[in-house]
Coordinates of C-alpha atoms (C1' of nucleotides) in Angstrom, one line a residue:
Chain A
M1 CA 0.0 0.0 0.0
E2 CA 1.2 3.5 -0.9
I3 CA 1.8 5.9 1.9
G4 CA 2.6 9.6 1.6
P5 CA 6.0 11.1 2.1
R6 CA 4.8 12.8 5.3
R7 CA 3.8 9.4 6.9
H8 CA 6.9 7.8 5.7
A9 CA 9.2 10.4 7.1
L10 CA 7.4 10.4 10.4
Q11 CA 7.9 6.8 10.7
L12 CA 11.7 7.2 10.0
F13 CA 11.6 9.9 12.7
A14 CA 9.8 7.8 15.1
D15 CA 12.2 5.0 14.5
R16 CA 15.1 7.4 15.1
L17 CA 13.6 8.5 18.4
E18 CA 13.2 5.0 19.5
T19 CA 16.8 3.9 18.9
R20 CA 17.6 6.1 21.9
S21 CA 14.3 6.7 23.8
P22 CA 11.7 3.9 24.3
L23 CA 8.3 5.5 23.5
S24 CA 4.8 4.3 24.6
D25 CA 2.3 3.4 21.9
V26 CA 0.5 6.6 22.6
E27 CA 3.6 8.7 22.1
R28 CA 4.5 6.9 18.9
D29 CA 1.1 7.5 17.6
A30 CA 1.2 11.1 18.6
V31 CA 4.5 11.5 16.6
L32 CA 2.9 9.8 13.6
A33 CA 0.0 12.1 13.7
L34 CA 2.1 15.2 13.5
P35 CA 1.0 17.6 10.8
G36 CA 3.2 18.9 8.1
H37 CA 3.4 19.6 4.4
P38 CA 6.2 18.2 2.1
H39 CA 8.3 20.6 0.2
R40 CA 10.8 19.7 -2.5
R41 CA 14.1 21.5 -2.8
E42 CA 16.5 21.0 -5.8
A43 CA 20.1 20.3 -5.1
H44 CA 22.3 23.3 -4.2
R45 CA 19.3 25.4 -3.0
D46 CA 18.9 26.6 0.6
I47 CA 16.0 25.2 2.4
I48 CA 16.2 27.7 5.2
R49 CA 18.0 31.1 4.6
A50 CA 19.7 33.0 7.4
D51 CA 17.4 35.9 7.3
Q52 CA 14.3 33.8 7.3
D53 CA 11.8 33.7 10.2
V54 CA 11.0 30.0 10.5
Q55 CA 8.3 28.7 12.7
H56 CA 8.6 25.1 11.7
A57 CA 11.1 22.3 12.1
C58 CA 12.2 20.4 8.8
L59 CA 11.9 16.7 8.9
I60 CA 14.0 15.2 6.1
A61 CA 11.9 12.8 4.1
E62 CA 14.4 12.2 1.3
G63 CA 17.7 13.6 0.3
L64 CA 20.6 15.1 2.1
A65 CA 20.6 18.5 4.0
G66 CA 23.1 20.4 6.0
R67 CA 23.1 23.2 8.5
F68 CA 25.8 25.6 7.8
A69 CA 27.3 29.0 8.6
Q70 CA 28.5 31.4 6.0
L71 CA 31.5 33.7 6.6
A72 CA 32.2 37.2 5.3
D73 CA 34.6 36.0 2.7
G74 CA 31.9 33.6 1.2
S75 CA 33.4 30.5 2.7
R76 CA 31.0 28.0 4.3
Q77 CA 31.1 25.5 7.1
F78 CA 28.6 22.8 7.5
T79 CA 27.8 22.2 11.2
G80 CA 25.7 19.0 10.6
L81 CA 24.3 16.7 8.0
H82 CA 20.8 15.5 8.0
I83 CA 19.5 12.3 6.4
P84 CA 16.0 10.9 6.1
G85 CA 14.3 10.6 9.3
D86 CA 16.2 13.5 11.0
Q87 CA 14.3 16.4 12.4
V88 CA 16.1 19.6 11.7
G89 CA 15.2 22.4 14.3
L90 CA 14.4 20.7 17.4
D91 CA 16.9 22.9 19.1
A92 CA 14.8 26.0 18.1
L93 CA 12.0 24.7 20.4
M94 CA 14.3 25.8 23.2
L95 CA 16.4 28.4 21.6
P96 CA 14.1 30.4 19.3
G97 CA 16.2 33.1 17.6
P98 CA 18.0 33.6 14.3
A99 CA 17.4 30.6 12.2
V100 CA 20.3 28.2 11.3
P101 CA 20.4 28.1 7.6
L102 CA 19.8 24.8 6.0
H103 CA 21.0 23.7 2.5
A104 CA 20.0 20.9 0.3
L105 CA 23.1 19.1 -0.7
T106 CA 21.1 17.1 -3.2
G107 CA 17.5 17.1 -4.3
S108 CA 15.5 16.8 -1.1
T109 CA 12.1 16.5 0.2
V110 CA 11.4 17.9 3.7
I111 CA 8.2 18.0 5.8
A112 CA 7.7 21.4 7.4
I113 CA 6.2 20.6 10.8
P114 CA 4.9 23.6 12.8
R115 CA 6.9 24.3 15.8
A116 CA 3.8 24.7 17.9
A117 CA 2.8 21.1 17.2
L118 CA 6.1 19.8 18.4
E119 CA 5.9 22.0 21.5
R120 CA 2.5 20.6 22.3
L121 CA 3.7 17.1 21.9
A122 CA 6.6 17.8 24.3
A123 CA 4.2 19.5 26.7
D124 CA 1.8 16.7 26.7
H125 CA 4.1 13.8 26.8
A126 CA 7.1 13.8 29.2
G127 CA 8.4 10.9 27.3
L128 CA 8.4 12.8 24.0
A129 CA 10.0 15.9 25.7
A130 CA 12.8 13.6 26.9
A131 CA 13.2 12.0 23.4
F132 CA 13.4 15.4 21.7
W133 CA 15.9 16.6 24.3
R134 CA 17.9 13.4 23.9
D135 CA 17.8 13.7 20.1
C136 CA 19.2 17.2 20.3
M137 CA 22.0 15.9 22.5
A138 CA 22.8 13.3 20.0
D139 CA 23.1 15.8 17.3
S140 CA 25.2 17.9 19.6
A141 CA 27.6 15.1 20.3
I142 CA 28.3 14.9 16.5
V143 CA 29.1 18.5 16.3
A144 CA 31.6 18.1 19.1
R145 CA 33.2 15.3 17.2
W146 CA 33.4 17.4 14.0
L147 CA 35.0 20.1 16.0
V148 CA 37.8 17.6 17.1
N149 CA 38.2 16.6 13.6
A150 CA 38.4 20.1 12.2
G151 CA 40.7 21.4 15.1
R152 CA 43.2 18.5 15.4
K153 CA 43.1 16.0 12.5
N154 CA 44.8 16.0 9.1
A155 CA 42.8 15.8 5.8
R156 CA 42.9 12.0 5.3
S157 CA 41.7 11.4 8.8
R158 CA 38.9 13.9 8.7
I159 CA 37.6 12.4 5.6
A160 CA 37.9 8.9 6.9
H161 CA 36.1 9.8 10.0
L162 CA 33.2 11.4 7.9
L163 CA 32.9 8.5 5.9
C164 CA 32.7 6.1 8.9
E165 CA 30.1 8.3 10.5
M166 CA 27.9 8.6 7.5
A167 CA 28.2 4.8 6.9
M168 CA 26.9 4.1 10.4
R169 CA 24.2 6.6 10.1
Y170 CA 23.0 5.3 6.7
D171 CA 23.2 1.8 8.0
R172 CA 21.0 2.7 10.8
I173 CA 18.1 3.8 8.5
G174 CA 18.7 0.6 6.4
R175 CA 20.6 2.3 3.5
M176 CA 23.8 0.5 3.7
Q177 CA 24.2 -2.7 1.7
Y178 CA 27.2 -4.8 1.3
G179 CA 29.4 -2.2 2.7
T180 CA 28.1 0.5 0.3
F181 CA 26.0 3.5 0.8
T182 CA 24.9 6.3 -1.4
F183 CA 26.2 9.7 -0.4
H184 CA 25.2 12.5 -2.7
A185 CA 27.7 15.1 -1.8
T186 CA 30.1 16.9 -4.1
Q187 CA 33.8 17.2 -3.1
E188 CA 33.1 20.9 -2.7
Q189 CA 30.5 20.2 -0.2
I190 CA 32.6 17.7 1.6
A191 CA 35.3 20.3 1.8
D192 CA 32.7 22.5 3.6
M193 CA 32.1 19.6 6.1
V194 CA 35.6 19.0 7.1
G195 CA 37.1 22.4 6.8
L196 CA 39.2 21.9 3.7
T197 CA 39.2 22.9 0.1
S198 CA 37.7 20.7 -2.6
V199 CA 41.0 20.3 -4.3
H200 CA 42.6 18.8 -1.1
V201 CA 39.6 16.8 -0.5
N202 CA 40.1 15.2 -3.9
R203 CA 43.7 14.4 -3.3
S204 CA 42.9 13.0 0.1
I205 CA 40.2 10.8 -1.2
R206 CA 42.5 9.6 -3.9
T207 CA 45.0 8.3 -1.4
L208 CA 42.3 6.5 0.5
R209 CA 41.2 4.8 -2.7
E210 CA 44.8 4.0 -3.7
D211 CA 45.3 2.4 -0.4
G212 CA 42.3 0.1 -1.0
L213 CA 40.3 1.5 1.9
I214 CA 37.4 2.7 -0.2
R215 CA 35.8 2.6 -3.5
W216 CA 33.9 5.7 -4.6
S217 CA 32.1 5.6 -8.0
R218 CA 29.5 8.2 -8.7
S219 CA 27.8 8.8 -5.4
D220 CA 28.2 5.2 -4.2
V221 CA 30.8 4.8 -1.4
A222 CA 32.0 1.3 -0.8
I223 CA 34.0 0.8 2.5
L224 CA 36.4 -2.0 1.7
D225 CA 38.4 -2.0 4.9
W226 CA 36.3 -0.7 7.8
T227 CA 38.9 -1.4 10.5
A228 CA 41.6 0.5 8.7
L229 CA 39.4 3.4 7.8
A230 CA 38.0 3.7 11.4
A231 CA 41.6 3.6 12.6
I232 CA 42.7 6.3 10.2
G233 CA 39.7 8.5 11.3
E234 CA 40.1 7.6 14.9
F235 CA 36.5 6.7 14.6
D236 CA 34.9 5.4 17.8
T237 CA 31.1 4.7 17.4
G238 CA 30.3 5.6 21.1
Y239 CA 29.3 9.3 20.3
L240 CA 26.5 8.3 17.9
H241 CA 24.8 6.7 20.8
F242 CA 23.2 4.0 18.8
G243 CA 22.3 0.9 20.7
S244 CA 24.7 -1.8 19.8
D245 CA 26.8 -0.1 17.2
R246 CA 29.5 -2.7 17.5
G247 CA 27.2 -5.4 16.2
R248 CA 26.1 -3.1 13.2
A249 CA 29.6 -2.2 12.3
D250 CA 30.7 -5.9 12.4
R251 CA 27.7 -6.8 10.2
T252 CA 28.7 -4.1 7.7
V253 CA 32.2 -5.4 7.5
R254 CA 31.2 -9.0 7.1
A255 CA 28.8 -8.1 4.5
Q256 CA 31.3 -6.5 2.3
A257 CA 33.9 -9.0 3.0
S258 CA 31.7 -12.0 2.0
Chain B
M1 CA 27.2 36.6 56.0
E2 CA 29.4 33.9 54.7
I3 CA 27.9 31.2 52.5
G4 CA 29.4 28.0 51.4
P5 CA 30.8 27.4 47.9
R6 CA 28.0 25.0 47.1
R7 CA 25.3 27.7 47.8
H8 CA 27.2 30.3 45.9
A9 CA 27.7 28.1 42.9
L10 CA 24.1 27.1 42.8
Q11 CA 23.1 30.6 42.9
L12 CA 25.2 31.3 39.9
F13 CA 23.8 28.2 38.2
A14 CA 20.2 29.4 38.9
D15 CA 21.1 32.9 37.6
R16 CA 22.5 31.2 34.4
L17 CA 19.4 29.2 33.9
E18 CA 17.3 32.4 34.5
T19 CA 19.0 34.4 31.8
R20 CA 17.3 32.1 29.3
S21 CA 14.5 30.4 31.2
P22 CA 12.2 32.1 33.6
L23 CA 11.9 30.0 36.8
S24 CA 9.1 30.0 39.4
D25 CA 10.2 30.5 42.9
V26 CA 9.6 26.9 43.7
E27 CA 11.8 25.9 40.8
R28 CA 14.5 28.2 41.8
D29 CA 14.4 27.1 45.4
A30 CA 14.6 23.5 44.2
V31 CA 17.8 24.3 42.3
L32 CA 19.3 26.0 45.3
A33 CA 18.6 23.1 47.4
L34 CA 20.4 20.6 45.3
P35 CA 22.9 18.4 47.1
G36 CA 26.6 18.2 46.3
H37 CA 30.0 18.3 47.6
P38 CA 32.7 20.7 46.7
H39 CA 36.0 19.4 45.3
R40 CA 39.2 21.1 44.6
R41 CA 41.3 20.5 41.5
E42 CA 44.6 21.9 41.0
A43 CA 45.6 23.4 37.5
H44 CA 46.4 21.0 34.9
R45 CA 44.7 18.2 36.4
D46 CA 41.7 16.3 34.9
I47 CA 38.4 16.6 36.9
I48 CA 37.0 13.7 35.0
R49 CA 39.0 11.2 33.0
A50 CA 37.8 9.3 30.1
D51 CA 37.6 5.9 31.5
Q52 CA 35.8 7.1 34.6
D53 CA 32.1 6.2 35.4
V54 CA 30.7 9.4 36.5
Q55 CA 27.3 9.5 38.2
H56 CA 27.3 13.3 38.8
A57 CA 27.4 16.5 37.0
C58 CA 30.1 19.1 37.8
L59 CA 29.0 22.5 38.8
I60 CA 32.0 24.9 38.5
A61 CA 32.1 27.0 41.5
E62 CA 35.4 28.7 40.8
G63 CA 38.1 28.4 38.2
L64 CA 38.1 27.4 34.6
A65 CA 37.4 23.9 33.2
G66 CA 37.3 22.5 29.8
R67 CA 35.8 19.5 28.1
F68 CA 38.2 17.8 25.7
A69 CA 39.0 15.0 23.4
Q70 CA 42.3 13.5 23.2
L71 CA 43.7 11.8 20.0
A72 CA 46.0 8.9 19.5
D73 CA 49.0 11.2 18.9
G74 CA 48.4 12.9 22.2
S75 CA 47.0 16.1 20.7
R76 CA 44.0 17.4 22.4
Q77 CA 41.0 19.5 21.5
F78 CA 38.8 21.3 23.9
T79 CA 35.2 21.2 22.9
G80 CA 33.9 23.5 25.5
L81 CA 35.0 25.9 28.2
H82 CA 33.3 26.3 31.6
I83 CA 33.2 29.2 33.9
P84 CA 31.6 29.5 37.3
G85 CA 28.0 28.9 37.4
D86 CA 28.2 26.4 34.4
Q87 CA 26.8 23.0 34.9
V88 CA 29.0 20.4 33.2
G89 CA 27.2 17.1 32.3
L90 CA 23.6 18.0 31.9
D91 CA 23.9 16.4 28.6
A92 CA 24.6 13.1 30.3
L93 CA 21.2 13.0 31.8
M94 CA 19.9 12.4 28.4
L95 CA 22.9 10.5 27.0
P96 CA 24.6 8.3 29.6
G97 CA 27.6 6.6 28.2
P98 CA 31.2 7.2 28.1
A99 CA 32.0 10.3 30.1
V100 CA 33.5 13.3 28.3
P101 CA 36.7 14.1 30.0
L102 CA 37.0 17.4 31.9
H103 CA 40.1 19.3 32.7
A104 CA 40.9 21.9 35.2
L105 CA 42.7 24.7 33.1
T106 CA 43.4 26.5 36.4
G107 CA 42.9 25.8 39.9
S108 CA 39.2 25.1 40.2
T109 CA 36.5 24.2 42.7
V110 CA 33.5 22.1 41.4
I111 CA 30.6 20.8 43.1
A112 CA 29.7 17.2 42.3
I113 CA 25.9 17.1 41.9
P114 CA 24.4 13.5 41.8
R115 CA 22.8 12.9 38.5
A116 CA 19.8 11.4 40.2
A117 CA 19.1 14.6 42.0
L118 CA 19.1 16.5 38.7
E119 CA 16.9 13.8 37.1
R120 CA 14.4 14.2 39.9
L121 CA 14.3 17.9 39.5
A122 CA 13.6 17.6 35.8
A123 CA 11.0 15.0 36.4
D124 CA 9.2 16.9 39.1
H125 CA 9.3 20.3 37.5
A126 CA 8.6 20.7 33.8
G127 CA 10.0 24.2 33.9
L128 CA 13.3 23.0 35.0
A129 CA 13.4 20.2 32.4
A130 CA 13.0 22.9 29.8
A131 CA 15.6 25.0 31.5
F132 CA 18.1 22.2 31.5
W133 CA 17.3 21.3 27.9
R134 CA 17.7 24.9 27.0
D135 CA 20.9 25.1 28.9
C136 CA 22.3 22.2 27.0
M137 CA 21.3 23.8 23.6
A138 CA 23.2 26.9 24.5
D139 CA 26.3 25.0 25.2
S140 CA 25.7 23.1 21.9
A141 CA 25.4 26.4 19.9
I142 CA 28.7 27.4 21.3
V143 CA 30.3 24.1 20.1
A144 CA 28.8 24.7 16.6
R145 CA 30.4 28.1 16.5
W146 CA 33.8 26.8 17.5
L147 CA 33.5 24.2 14.7
V148 CA 33.1 27.2 12.3
N149 CA 36.1 28.8 13.8
A150 CA 38.2 25.7 13.6
G151 CA 37.0 24.8 10.1
R152 CA 37.1 28.0 8.2
K153 CA 38.9 30.9 10.0
N154 CA 42.6 31.8 10.2
A155 CA 44.4 32.0 13.5
R156 CA 44.0 35.7 14.2
S157 CA 40.2 35.4 13.6
R158 CA 39.9 32.3 15.8
I159 CA 41.6 34.0 18.8
A160 CA 39.7 37.1 18.4
H161 CA 36.4 35.3 18.4
L162 CA 37.4 33.2 21.5
L163 CA 38.3 36.4 23.4
C164 CA 35.0 38.0 22.4
E165 CA 33.1 35.0 23.5
M166 CA 34.8 34.7 26.8
A167 CA 34.5 38.4 27.4
M168 CA 30.7 38.2 26.9
R169 CA 30.5 35.1 29.2
Y170 CA 32.6 36.7 31.9
D171 CA 30.6 39.8 31.7
R172 CA 27.3 37.9 32.2
I173 CA 28.6 36.5 35.5
G174 CA 29.8 40.0 36.5
R175 CA 33.5 39.4 36.1
M176 CA 34.3 41.9 33.5
Q177 CA 35.3 45.3 34.6
Y178 CA 36.3 48.3 32.5
G179 CA 36.7 46.2 29.5
T180 CA 39.0 43.7 31.2
F181 CA 38.5 40.2 32.4
T182 CA 40.8 37.5 33.9
F183 CA 41.4 34.5 31.7
H184 CA 43.6 31.9 33.3
A185 CA 44.5 29.9 30.3
T186 CA 48.0 29.3 29.0
Q187 CA 48.8 29.7 25.3
E188 CA 49.1 26.0 25.1
Q189 CA 45.6 25.6 26.3
I190 CA 44.2 28.2 24.0
A191 CA 46.0 26.4 21.2
D192 CA 43.9 23.4 22.1
M193 CA 40.8 25.5 22.1
V194 CA 41.1 27.0 18.7
G195 CA 43.0 24.1 16.9
L196 CA 46.4 25.7 16.6
T197 CA 49.8 25.3 18.1
S198 CA 50.9 27.4 21.1
V199 CA 53.7 28.9 19.0
H200 CA 51.3 30.2 16.5
V201 CA 48.8 31.3 19.1
N202 CA 51.6 33.4 20.5
R203 CA 52.5 35.1 17.3
S204 CA 48.8 35.7 16.6
I205 CA 48.1 37.3 19.9
R206 CA 51.2 39.4 19.4
T207 CA 49.7 40.9 16.1
L208 CA 46.4 41.6 17.9
R209 CA 48.3 43.4 20.6
E210 CA 50.5 45.3 18.2
D211 CA 47.4 46.4 16.4
G212 CA 46.1 47.8 19.6
L213 CA 43.1 45.7 19.9
I214 CA 43.9 44.0 23.2
R215 CA 46.3 44.2 26.1
W216 CA 47.1 40.9 27.8
S217 CA 49.3 41.1 30.9
R218 CA 49.5 38.0 33.0
S219 CA 46.0 36.6 32.9
D220 CA 44.3 39.9 32.5
V221 CA 42.8 40.3 29.0
A222 CA 41.7 44.0 28.2
I223 CA 39.7 44.5 25.1
L224 CA 40.7 47.9 23.7
D225 CA 38.7 47.9 20.6
W226 CA 35.7 45.7 20.8
T227 CA 34.2 46.5 17.4
A228 CA 37.5 45.9 15.5
L229 CA 38.0 42.7 17.5
A230 CA 34.5 41.4 16.8
A231 CA 35.0 42.2 13.2
I232 CA 38.2 40.2 12.9
G233 CA 36.6 37.3 14.8
E234 CA 33.3 37.6 12.8
F235 CA 31.8 37.6 16.3
D236 CA 28.1 37.8 16.4
T237 CA 26.7 37.6 20.0
G238 CA 23.3 36.0 18.8
Y239 CA 24.6 32.4 19.3
L240 CA 25.3 32.9 23.0
H241 CA 21.5 33.5 23.5
F242 CA 21.9 36.0 26.4
G243 CA 19.0 38.4 26.8
S244 CA 20.0 41.6 25.4
D245 CA 23.6 41.1 24.5
R246 CA 23.9 44.1 22.5
G247 CA 23.3 46.2 25.6
R248 CA 26.0 44.4 27.6
A249 CA 28.4 44.6 24.9
D250 CA 27.8 48.4 24.4
R251 CA 28.2 48.8 28.1
T252 CA 31.5 46.9 28.0
V253 CA 32.8 49.1 25.3
R254 CA 31.8 52.3 26.8
A255 CA 33.3 51.2 30.2
Q256 CA 36.7 50.6 28.8
A257 CA 36.4 53.7 26.6
S258 CA 35.8 56.0 29.4
Chain C
dC1 C1' 69.7 31.3 43.1
dG2 C1' 67.9 27.3 41.2
dT3 C1' 63.9 24.9 39.3
dG4 C1' 60.0 24.4 36.3
dC5 C1' 56.6 26.2 33.8
dT6 C1' 55.3 29.7 30.3
dA7 C1' 56.0 33.1 26.8
dT8 C1' 58.7 34.5 23.2
dT9 C1' 61.5 34.6 19.1
dG10 C1' 64.1 32.5 15.0
dA11 C1' 64.9 29.4 11.3
dC12 C1' 63.1 26.1 8.7
dT13 C1' 59.5 22.7 7.0
dG14 C1' 55.5 21.0 5.2
dG15 C1' 50.5 20.3 4.6
dA16 C1' 46.9 22.6 2.8
dC17 C1' 45.6 26.5 -0.3
dT18 C1' 45.4 29.0 -4.7
dC19 C1' 45.4 29.3 -9.5
dA20 C1' 44.7 27.3 -13.5
dA21 C1' 44.0 23.8 -17.0
dA22 C1' 42.3 19.5 -18.7
dA23 C1' 39.4 15.6 -18.3
dC24 C1' 35.0 13.6 -17.3
dC25 C1' 30.1 13.0 -17.4
dA26 C1' 25.1 13.7 -17.7
dG27 C1' 21.9 16.2 -20.0
dT28 C1' 19.9 18.4 -23.8
dG29 C1' 18.7 19.7 -28.0
dG30 C1' 19.7 20.0 -32.9
Chain D
dC1 C1' 23.8 10.3 -33.0
dC2 C1' 26.7 13.9 -31.7
dA3 C1' 28.0 18.5 -30.6
dC4 C1' 27.4 21.5 -26.7
dT5 C1' 26.9 22.9 -22.1
dG6 C1' 27.6 23.3 -17.2
dG7 C1' 29.0 21.2 -13.3
dT8 C1' 32.2 18.0 -11.1
dT9 C1' 36.5 15.7 -10.8
dT10 C1' 41.2 15.3 -11.4
dT11 C1' 45.9 17.0 -11.9
dG12 C1' 49.9 20.2 -11.9
dA13 C1' 52.7 24.0 -10.2
dG14 C1' 53.7 27.3 -7.1
dT15 C1' 52.7 29.8 -2.6
dC16 C1' 51.7 30.5 2.1
dC17 C1' 49.9 29.9 6.6
dA18 C1' 50.7 27.3 10.3
dG19 C1' 53.7 23.5 12.3
dT20 C1' 58.0 21.9 13.9
dC21 C1' 62.3 22.2 16.2
dA22 C1' 65.0 24.6 19.2
dA23 C1' 66.9 28.1 21.8
dT24 C1' 66.3 32.1 25.0
dA25 C1' 63.9 35.0 28.1
dG26 C1' 60.6 35.8 31.7
dC27 C1' 58.5 34.7 35.9
dA28 C1' 56.7 32.6 40.2
dC29 C1' 58.0 29.9 43.9
dG30 C1' 60.7 27.6 47.2

DNA sequence: CGTGCTATTGACTGGACTCAAAACCAGTGG
DNA sequence: CCACTGGTTTTGAGTCCAGTCAATAGCACG
């Protein structure tokens, strides 16, 4: 049976919450009943601009979006990536203020969910308030890790870490198969994630490829040697706060090895 | 009348919460009644180690502490600084797991507050749950800004931004006078905040001093030209989510100018 | 007046950036 | 079917900001 993008995205969101916060049936149903209209954004378009006054969160239904900051010289730094099931803007429930701009790295569908509806959910269900809070903290833990990468690691390591992280996150939503996941990001965009230039990103990826750690054709990233890649990136799954990450990672590795 | 360090720190914490979240009298009293024992840590000692199993948050009563990550090669990156009144570890209420290590940059007094007591407060008072959540998000906004700094700014700009941020934060707790605040951090530690080496931090600070933007003797930092320093650091107070930052910043500038 | 830490400075190196050209690739339309 | 187009990737050559190594100076403390 066909279900709409809103329903589908809300299920992904509920799943995401439940990986870290157990929800009662009532709470889960309340999440699934959230209102919201789907919007389509083409690649390389902003979903939320800095000057905008947004009164809604953006639930990613499809595609890849990134929060970012823009500097005076035009350079850009992504401060977070969001894949299907991610709710962007829960933080604004607690910190209304200037919106954090959001960019569609590839063609994306987002569901605009009124902030008021989320606030009501948090007010009515203590379990959901906790789940939202926890979700925010999980995102926050990722930002902290990105800071460590940008501040103290070299190019190869930063990219290795990014790939490990995204592999785990795509795996969690069932989008990793046989050690491969689809990552629709240009090298220019990747540069803005890890704090490098696209040229240097290109060279660094090449070395990873030449060392037999990854394969990367078109938008498909295959992780050929998870252990080595994780070692180079000093990737430790703990900060993602998935349940039994180790199990998943192992499965991933075995899948591609077989 | 003399009051203990616990009481004093709890008042600072309550003040901090109230700058962003209005609290009822009951809620404020509940915060002030939190249990906890003071601990003293000398400079350059870890308050929380990575392998440690902590069941408490650390309320900074006095001094300067920093959360950090350590890499395989021994290099370190601070992911947050904490000054008196900051409650370190509220995030762990929602994300129990491996502790984030905490370092005493200078001699510090922290109050160890049992996590269970904080959990009870959040469970019993929806207003406090929101205040804690909001407090977490405020910290998180700072981390995101640090990421932008480390990822996309040059040395001078990173340091200028850090100084602006800390000036605002010290001002909020009443520790900025006549454009001067005390910042007990070595250049080595500053390097680990902004993702540089201590040598380069030294050189960059020198240029700021030579340009007449700051004075820095011992641990006392004087901001001589706030506008210029903020411009170099591309510092925009919004992310700190203080009430009327602009007013404070202006006061600061006027104070030092007179 | 040592001792140890921190700040400062110099000389040199190197990883990442810049500029620029070429190759690749997916559409698109003639 | 193929030339054309615009975006992206790849590669090369040269530069520069920040890192490294190392020595000196300054300062607090005993």
